[in-house]
Tab-separated table of C-alpha atoms in Angstrom:
chain	number	residue	atom	x	y	z
D	1	MET	CA	-0.003	-0.001	0.002
D	2	GLY	CA	1.478	3.323	-1.016
D	3	LEU	CA	1.841	6.341	1.247
D	4	GLY	CA	-0.891	8.196	-0.599
D	5	THR	CA	-3.295	5.303	-0.090
D	6	CYS	CA	-2.441	5.163	3.624
D	7	LEU	CA	-3.102	8.875	4.069
D	8	ALA	CA	-6.351	8.615	2.174
D	9	ALA	CA	-7.505	5.872	4.529
D	10	VAL	CA	-6.978	8.007	7.640
D	11	PRO	CA	-10.264	9.634	8.738
D	12	LEU	CA	-10.179	13.405	8.781
D	13	LEU	CA	-10.205	14.904	12.299
D	14	PRO	CA	-11.589	18.309	13.269
D	15	ARG	CA	-8.918	20.974	13.084
D	16	LEU	CA	-7.914	22.110	16.567
D	17	GLY	CA	-9.111	25.612	17.265
D	18	ALA	CA	-11.599	25.568	14.388
D	19	PRO	CA	-14.572	27.871	14.990
D	20	ALA	CA	-17.819	26.238	16.047
D	21	ALA	CA	-20.555	25.955	13.478
D	22	ASP	CA	-23.060	28.794	13.253
D	23	LEU	CA	-26.153	26.999	14.494
D	24	THR	CA	-28.320	30.101	14.183
D	25	ALA	CA	-28.338	29.592	10.412
D	26	ALA	CA	-29.457	25.970	10.663
D	27	PRO	CA	-33.117	25.446	9.697
D	28	ARG	CA	-35.343	24.172	12.474
D	29	PRO	CA	-36.790	20.727	11.770
D	30	VAL	CA	-40.532	20.164	11.616
D	31	ALA	CA	-41.944	19.131	14.990
D	32	ASP	CA	-44.222	16.158	15.582
D	33	PRO	CA	-47.653	17.538	16.590
D	34	ASN	CA	-48.543	14.233	18.290
D	35	SER	CA	-45.593	14.302	20.679
D	36	ARG	CA	-45.981	15.094	24.374
D	37	VAL	CA	-42.855	17.248	24.047
D	38	GLY	CA	-43.305	20.844	22.876
D	39	GLY	CA	-42.271	21.796	19.350
D	40	GLU	CA	-39.342	24.040	20.310
D	41	LEU	CA	-37.992	21.329	22.613
D	42	GLN	CA	-38.212	18.739	19.829
D	43	GLN	CA	-36.279	21.076	17.550
D	44	LEU	CA	-33.733	21.719	20.293
D	45	TYR	CA	-33.098	18.001	20.768
D	46	ARG	CA	-32.705	17.283	17.059
D	47	LEU	CA	-30.174	20.060	16.572
D	48	TRP	CA	-28.331	19.080	19.746
D	49	ASN	CA	-28.283	15.416	18.742
D	50	THR	CA	-27.059	15.997	15.206
D	51	ALA	CA	-24.705	18.953	15.414
D	52	ALA	CA	-24.496	20.661	18.765
D	53	ARG	CA	-23.336	18.281	21.494
D	54	GLY	CA	-20.793	20.151	23.555
D	55	GLN	CA	-21.630	23.470	21.866
D	56	GLY	CA	-23.613	25.095	24.668
D	57	PRO	CA	-23.142	28.779	23.689
D	58	GLN	CA	-23.903	28.086	20.029
D	59	LEU	CA	-27.009	26.093	20.934
D	60	ALA	CA	-28.211	28.882	23.225
D	61	ALA	CA	-27.717	31.391	20.403
D	62	ALA	CA	-29.785	29.206	18.082
D	63	PHE	CA	-32.638	29.064	20.625
D	64	PRO	CA	-32.648	32.489	22.322
D	65	GLU	CA	-36.226	32.015	23.500
D	66	LEU	CA	-35.250	29.054	25.722
D	67	THR	CA	-33.321	28.963	29.009
D	68	LEU	CA	-30.352	26.617	28.608
D	69	ALA	CA	-27.731	25.601	31.171
D	70	ASP	CA	-24.380	24.891	29.466
D	71	GLY	CA	-26.229	23.461	26.484
D	72	ASP	CA	-26.921	20.224	28.353
D	73	ALA	CA	-30.119	21.101	30.226
D	74	VAL	CA	-33.149	23.250	29.462
D	75	LEU	CA	-35.781	24.846	31.697
D	76	VAL	CA	-39.141	23.117	31.170
D	77	ARG	CA	-42.618	22.767	32.623
D	78	ILE	CA	-43.806	19.181	33.043
D	79	THR	CA	-47.509	18.536	33.483
D	80	ALA	CA	-48.801	15.324	35.014
D	81	ARG	CA	-51.899	13.721	36.443
D	82	ASN	CA	-50.087	13.250	39.764
D	83	VAL	CA	-46.886	15.273	40.055
D	84	ALA	CA	-45.905	13.796	43.434
D	85	ALA	CA	-46.146	10.248	42.083
D	86	LEU	CA	-44.171	11.108	38.939
D	87	ARG	CA	-41.453	13.128	40.670
D	88	PRO	CA	-39.127	10.201	41.612
D	89	ALA	CA	-39.068	9.026	37.990
D	90	LEU	CA	-38.247	12.559	36.837
D	91	LEU	CA	-35.395	12.879	39.318
D	92	ALA	CA	-34.027	9.528	38.181
D	93	ARG	CA	-33.751	10.985	34.671
D	94	GLY	CA	-31.675	13.943	35.841
D	95	PHE	CA	-34.497	16.460	36.298
D	96	VAL	CA	-33.576	19.275	38.730
D	97	VAL	CA	-36.603	20.846	40.407
D	98	VAL	CA	-36.926	24.637	40.435
D	99	SER	CA	-40.542	24.875	41.626
D	100	ASP	CA	-43.106	22.183	42.411
D	101	GLN	CA	-46.717	23.228	41.787
D	102	SER	CA	-48.338	19.846	42.413
D	103	LYS	CA	-51.700	21.387	43.259
D	104	LEU	CA	-51.773	22.866	39.747
D	105	HIS	CA	-50.554	19.595	38.186
D	106	PHE	CA	-47.183	20.860	36.975
D	107	ILE	CA	-43.559	21.116	38.033
D	108	GLU	CA	-40.791	23.283	36.561
D	109	GLY	CA	-37.074	22.633	36.457
D	110	ARG	CA	-34.018	21.818	34.358
D	111	LEU	CA	-34.207	18.707	32.187
D	112	PRO	CA	-31.212	17.167	30.366
D	113	VAL	CA	-31.587	17.792	26.640
D	114	SER	CA	-30.934	14.090	26.050
D	115	GLN	CA	-34.270	13.338	27.754
D	116	LEU	CA	-36.103	15.127	24.940
D	117	ALA	CA	-35.406	12.190	22.637
D	118	PRO	CA	-38.558	10.878	20.961
D	119	GLY	CA	-40.337	7.724	22.087
D	120	ALA	CA	-39.054	5.315	24.697
D	121	ALA	CA	-35.532	6.784	24.621
D	122	GLY	CA	-36.654	9.987	26.316
D	123	ILE	CA	-38.983	11.346	28.941
D	124	GLU	CA	-42.052	10.483	26.860
D	125	ALA	CA	-41.590	6.938	28.155
D	126	LEU	CA	-43.148	8.189	31.413
D	127	ALA	CA	-46.539	8.668	29.748
D	128	ALA	CA	-47.697	5.399	31.286
D	129	GLN	CA	-46.889	6.869	34.719
D	130	GLY	CA	-49.067	9.926	34.186
D	131	LEU	CA	-46.834	12.303	32.236
D	132	LEU	CA	-49.047	14.657	30.227
D	133	GLY	CA	-46.670	17.065	28.533
D	134	VAL	CA	-43.259	18.747	28.500
D	135	LEU	CA	-43.326	22.433	27.556
D	136	PRO	CA	-40.549	25.004	27.272
D	137	VAL	CA	-40.279	27.804	29.811
D	138	PHE	CA	-39.638	30.788	27.575
D	139	ASP	CA	-37.333	33.602	28.625
D	140	PRO	CA	-39.308	36.485	30.133
D	141	ILE	CA	-39.290	40.106	29.025
D	142	ASN	CA	-38.246	42.916	31.319
D	143	ASN	CA	-39.601	46.399	30.718
D	144	ALA	CA	-36.402	48.428	30.673
D	145	GLY	CA	-35.586	52.048	30.028
D	146	LYS	CA	-32.648	54.276	30.934
D	147	VAL	CA	-34.364	57.372	32.311
D	148	LEU	CA	-33.806	59.891	35.068
D	149	ASN	CA	-36.168	59.623	38.007
D	150	GLN	CA	-38.668	62.383	37.359
D	151	ALA	CA	-41.333	60.632	39.441
D	152	ASP	CA	-40.066	62.403	42.560
D	153	PHE	CA	-41.247	65.703	41.062
D	154	VAL	CA	-44.340	64.442	39.252
D	155	LEU	CA	-45.660	62.617	42.330
D	156	GLU	CA	-44.692	65.555	44.560
D	157	ALA	CA	-42.929	63.022	46.761
D	158	ALA	CA	-40.314	65.568	47.824
D	159	ARG	CA	-43.062	67.883	49.098
D	160	VAL	CA	-44.701	65.041	51.010
D	161	ARG	CA	-41.390	64.021	52.582
D	162	GLY	CA	-40.886	67.576	53.764
D	163	ALA	CA	-44.426	68.025	55.108
D	164	ARG	CA	-44.752	69.019	58.727
D	165	PRO	CA	-45.002	67.971	61.432
D	166	ASN	CA	-44.068	64.376	60.621
D	167	GLY	CA	-43.194	64.021	56.946
D	168	TYR	CA	-43.576	60.740	55.090
D	169	ASP	CA	-40.555	58.947	53.680
D	170	GLY	CA	-41.705	55.323	53.695
D	171	THR	CA	-40.477	54.512	57.180
D	172	GLY	CA	-42.232	51.432	58.547
D	173	VAL	CA	-43.084	50.008	55.112
D	174	ARG	CA	-41.092	47.372	53.223
D	175	ILE	CA	-41.091	47.342	49.414
D	176	GLY	CA	-40.268	44.234	47.381
D	177	VAL	CA	-38.824	44.455	43.876
D	178	ILE	CA	-38.943	41.648	41.297
D	179	SER	CA	-36.736	41.824	38.213
D	180	ASP	CA	-33.811	40.107	36.468
D	181	SER	CA	-30.883	40.717	38.864
D	182	TYR	CA	-29.584	43.059	41.566
D	183	ASN	CA	-25.798	42.867	41.622
D	184	ALA	CA	-24.758	40.621	38.740
D	185	LEU	CA	-22.683	43.494	37.320
D	186	GLY	CA	-21.138	44.318	40.697
D	187	GLY	CA	-22.289	47.936	40.924
D	188	ALA	CA	-24.238	47.763	44.193
D	189	PRO	CA	-21.353	48.848	46.488
D	190	ALA	CA	-20.823	51.981	44.386
D	191	GLY	CA	-24.545	52.734	44.584
D	192	VAL	CA	-24.456	52.451	48.362
D	193	ALA	CA	-21.381	54.688	48.528
D	194	SER	CA	-23.046	57.373	46.389
D	195	GLY	CA	-26.250	57.287	48.428
D	196	ASP	CA	-28.327	55.964	45.530
D	197	LEU	CA	-28.936	52.688	47.373
D	198	PRO	CA	-29.539	51.817	51.015
D	199	ALA	CA	-26.934	49.594	52.606
D	200	ASN	CA	-29.409	47.016	53.850
D	201	VAL	CA	-31.255	45.750	50.753
D	202	GLN	CA	-32.455	42.216	51.462
D	203	VAL	CA	-31.657	39.981	48.482
D	204	LEU	CA	-33.593	36.708	48.403
D	205	LEU	CA	-32.438	35.446	45.003
D	206	ASP	CA	-29.863	37.003	42.656
D	207	PRO	CA	-28.450	35.165	39.612
D	208	ALA	CA	-24.900	35.507	38.361
D	209	THR	CA	-26.084	36.997	35.061
D	210	GLY	CA	-28.457	39.855	34.318
D	211	THR	CA	-28.678	43.576	33.628
D	212	ASP	CA	-29.216	44.602	37.282
D	213	GLU	CA	-32.496	46.239	36.391
D	214	GLY	CA	-33.717	45.349	39.870
D	215	ARG	CA	-30.991	47.540	41.344
D	216	ALA	CA	-32.041	50.411	39.082
D	217	MET	CA	-35.640	50.018	40.250
D	218	ILE	CA	-34.554	50.118	43.891
D	219	GLU	CA	-32.515	53.262	43.208
D	220	LEU	CA	-35.652	54.950	41.842
D	221	ILE	CA	-37.725	53.777	44.806
D	222	HIS	CA	-35.043	54.936	47.221
D	223	ASP	CA	-35.260	58.454	45.755
D	224	ILE	CA	-38.974	58.599	46.500
D	225	ALA	CA	-39.165	56.631	49.758
D	226	PRO	CA	-35.697	56.643	51.360
D	227	GLY	CA	-37.044	55.479	54.710
D	228	ALA	CA	-38.705	52.329	53.390
D	229	GLY	CA	-37.077	48.923	53.698
D	230	LYS	CA	-36.203	47.263	50.390
D	231	ALA	CA	-36.058	43.631	49.319
D	232	PHE	CA	-35.259	42.041	45.965
D	233	SER	CA	-35.765	38.726	44.231
D	234	ALA	CA	-34.996	37.557	40.698
D	235	VAL	CA	-37.563	35.500	38.777
D	236	PHE	CA	-35.817	34.233	35.659
D	237	GLN	CA	-36.488	30.546	36.344
D	238	GLY	CA	-40.052	30.247	35.106
D	239	GLU	CA	-43.567	31.257	36.091
D	240	ALA	CA	-43.766	28.855	39.039
D	241	ASN	CA	-40.581	30.281	40.535
D	242	PHE	CA	-42.025	33.762	39.946
D	243	ALA	CA	-45.010	32.781	42.097
D	244	ASP	CA	-42.698	31.325	44.768
D	245	GLN	CA	-40.756	34.586	45.029
D	246	ILE	CA	-43.979	36.597	45.366
D	247	PHE	CA	-44.936	34.455	48.350
D	248	LYS	CA	-41.451	34.827	49.867
D	249	LEU	CA	-41.417	38.610	49.514
D	250	ALA	CA	-44.858	38.809	51.146
D	251	ASP	CA	-44.028	36.299	53.903
D	252	PRO	CA	-43.676	38.146	57.262
D	253	THR	CA	-40.798	35.824	58.202
D	254	LEU	CA	-38.867	36.472	54.957
D	255	GLY	CA	-39.354	39.622	52.869
D	256	ASN	CA	-42.218	41.027	54.968
D	257	CYS	CA	-43.125	43.402	52.125
D	258	LYS	CA	-46.415	45.299	52.011
D	259	ILE	CA	-45.743	46.681	48.529
D	260	ILE	CA	-44.406	44.549	45.680
D	261	VAL	CA	-43.573	45.716	42.158
D	262	ASP	CA	-42.314	43.752	39.151
D	263	ASP	CA	-41.259	44.578	35.604
D	264	ILE	CA	-41.211	41.026	34.243
D	265	SER	CA	-43.548	39.505	31.655
D	266	TYR	CA	-43.733	35.853	30.644
D	267	LEU	CA	-45.042	35.381	27.115
D	268	ASN	CA	-46.882	32.173	27.928
D	269	GLU	CA	-48.947	33.516	30.813
D	270	PRO	CA	-52.566	32.579	30.035
D	271	MET	CA	-54.772	35.295	28.570
D	272	PHE	CA	-58.268	34.112	29.444
D	273	GLN	CA	-57.715	32.850	32.980
D	274	ASP	CA	-55.418	33.558	35.913
D	275	GLY	CA	-52.144	31.678	35.690
D	276	VAL	CA	-49.881	30.686	38.571
D	277	ILE	CA	-48.389	34.207	38.831
D	278	ALA	CA	-51.746	35.996	38.916
D	279	GLN	CA	-53.042	33.494	41.479
D	280	ALA	CA	-50.039	34.203	43.702
D	281	VAL	CA	-50.715	37.934	43.415
D	282	GLU	CA	-54.363	37.457	44.316
D	283	GLU	CA	-53.409	35.391	47.355
D	284	VAL	CA	-50.884	37.842	48.826
D	285	VAL	CA	-53.249	40.758	48.180
D	286	ALA	CA	-56.123	38.951	49.915
D	287	THR	CA	-54.258	37.279	52.783
D	288	ARG	CA	-51.256	39.547	53.414
D	289	GLY	CA	-52.711	42.952	52.547
D	290	VAL	CA	-50.041	43.516	49.895
D	291	ALA	CA	-50.369	46.247	47.278
D	292	TYR	CA	-49.034	44.712	44.054
D	293	TYR	CA	-48.051	46.628	40.919
D	294	SER	CA	-46.661	45.363	37.622
D	295	SER	CA	-45.087	47.336	34.810
D	296	ALA	CA	-47.373	47.380	31.794
D	297	GLY	CA	-44.476	48.121	29.436
D	298	ASN	CA	-44.594	49.844	26.084
D	299	TYR	CA	-44.352	47.373	23.238
D	300	ALA	CA	-45.214	49.931	20.548
D	301	ASP	CA	-45.894	48.080	17.283
D	302	LYS	CA	-44.943	44.617	18.559
D	303	SER	CA	-48.448	43.284	18.111
D	304	SER	CA	-50.822	41.729	15.626
D	305	GLU	CA	-53.505	43.705	13.829
D	306	TYR	CA	-56.508	42.346	11.973
D	307	ALA	CA	-59.275	43.770	9.836
D	308	ALA	CA	-62.546	44.502	11.621
D	309	PRO	CA	-64.201	41.180	12.507
D	310	THR	CA	-67.732	40.236	11.607
D	311	PHE	CA	-70.489	39.503	14.104
D	312	THR	CA	-73.315	37.018	13.835
D	313	ALA	CA	-76.682	38.181	15.139
D	314	THR	CA	-78.294	36.069	17.854
D	315	THR	CA	-81.595	36.113	19.672
D	316	GLY	CA	-82.106	38.743	22.332
D	317	GLY	CA	-80.231	41.475	20.489
D	318	ALA	CA	-76.763	40.110	21.233
D	319	ALA	CA	-74.104	39.307	18.638
D	320	ASP	CA	-71.400	36.652	18.544
D	321	LEU	CA	-67.933	37.349	17.213
D	322	ASP	CA	-67.442	35.322	14.034
D	323	PHE	CA	-63.967	33.757	14.068
D	324	GLY	CA	-64.464	32.446	10.557
D	325	LEU	CA	-65.833	29.096	11.673
D	326	SER	CA	-69.054	29.628	9.728
D	327	THR	CA	-67.187	29.974	6.442
D	328	GLY	CA	-64.113	27.946	7.273
D	329	ALA	CA	-61.850	30.950	6.664
D	330	PRO	CA	-60.040	32.897	9.407
D	331	PRO	CA	-60.558	36.658	9.783
D	332	THR	CA	-58.715	38.680	7.157
D	333	ARG	CA	-55.359	39.887	8.434
D	334	ALA	CA	-54.710	43.550	7.707
D	335	SER	CA	-51.107	43.764	8.857
D	336	ARG	CA	-48.708	42.227	11.296
D	337	SER	CA	-45.678	43.657	13.002
D	338	PRO	CA	-42.554	41.501	13.230
D	339	LEU	CA	-42.429	39.647	16.540
D	340	PRO	CA	-39.748	37.393	18.005
D	341	HIS	CA	-40.171	33.696	17.229
D	342	ARG	CA	-41.356	33.018	20.758
D	343	ALA	CA	-44.083	35.675	20.670
D	344	ARG	CA	-46.019	34.720	17.548
D	345	SER	CA	-49.316	34.248	19.298
D	346	ALA	CA	-51.999	36.279	20.985
D	347	TRP	CA	-50.539	38.500	23.698
D	348	PRO	CA	-50.840	36.199	26.693
D	349	PHE	CA	-50.846	38.313	29.837
D	350	SER	CA	-53.042	37.694	32.824
D	351	GLY	CA	-55.786	40.042	33.892
D	352	ALA	CA	-55.865	43.057	36.146
D	353	THR	CA	-55.046	41.095	39.285
D	354	ARG	CA	-51.369	41.939	38.803
D	355	PHE	CA	-52.150	45.640	39.086
D	356	THR	CA	-54.667	45.736	41.936
D	357	PRO	CA	-53.932	47.159	45.401
D	358	PRO	CA	-55.669	45.588	48.408
D	359	MET	CA	-59.238	46.632	49.106
D	360	GLY	CA	-60.299	48.322	52.317
């Protein structure tokens, strides 16, 4: 055998230091609509299994709407007939619990991407034990904006603080803030030194990554109510964890907050009924006397717009909205603004319970 033949028989190895493939350009495979695993998770597994093992950052870039941990695990919501009974089998497959909402028939946590394999090779094999579905927990949206705090003037808070004989600066009230992070960027000590932050902010949960928007919110609150106690918690681990942190901030033995504000929106919060977050808000408002406020945000043209719908007359003078079922055709779409991949559905926020102060 000649030297050329020998070299030709040697399999080619990846060149050391070669750049990783650009997975963002790879087309997403078609998902199986009959699977118990959500479409995005099916696509994630197929790309991971064929081209992206060991390429965590590239995989995360290809699926920006999902929450991935080192490319080997993904944040999911698992629904089941009996969560408590199914939990040991989930843990045996490497599932790491973030929040257990057994009473609502779901649990959220990090699942190894390998468990998204179709059929008996993956988590779908637990269907016989009561597994109903595996859905992605999409990354939330925070309502950000770099602005000076003009609320102190608009609300006349400075005048109220200076009122005689007592003045009101928030003393005796604790305010809880929910956002992405507090000190991931390391700027909190400088804020304390400059007087923009109090030195005793209670931090319940703070991830290693984030934009520290929670710290900015506390700086604004501190301008208006410098005497109030402040607490913070991050909620970037799913809706169930969001609800958990609301309860912790309102708990008299933990955050002990009578006012809670958030600027986080999860795109898969239900539109036509209260989800787990809205239910948590309702409970702390009703049982703890908390005043809860959520940032509405300004999404400008990030929405869908349709032509005026038709209505079908009914008895009694009422009219039903015709969704096109009578003709088999959907309502005519007039225009549509470009939305992220994860947001191509009806805007799914819960009702007014996230904006309602306590009664009485």
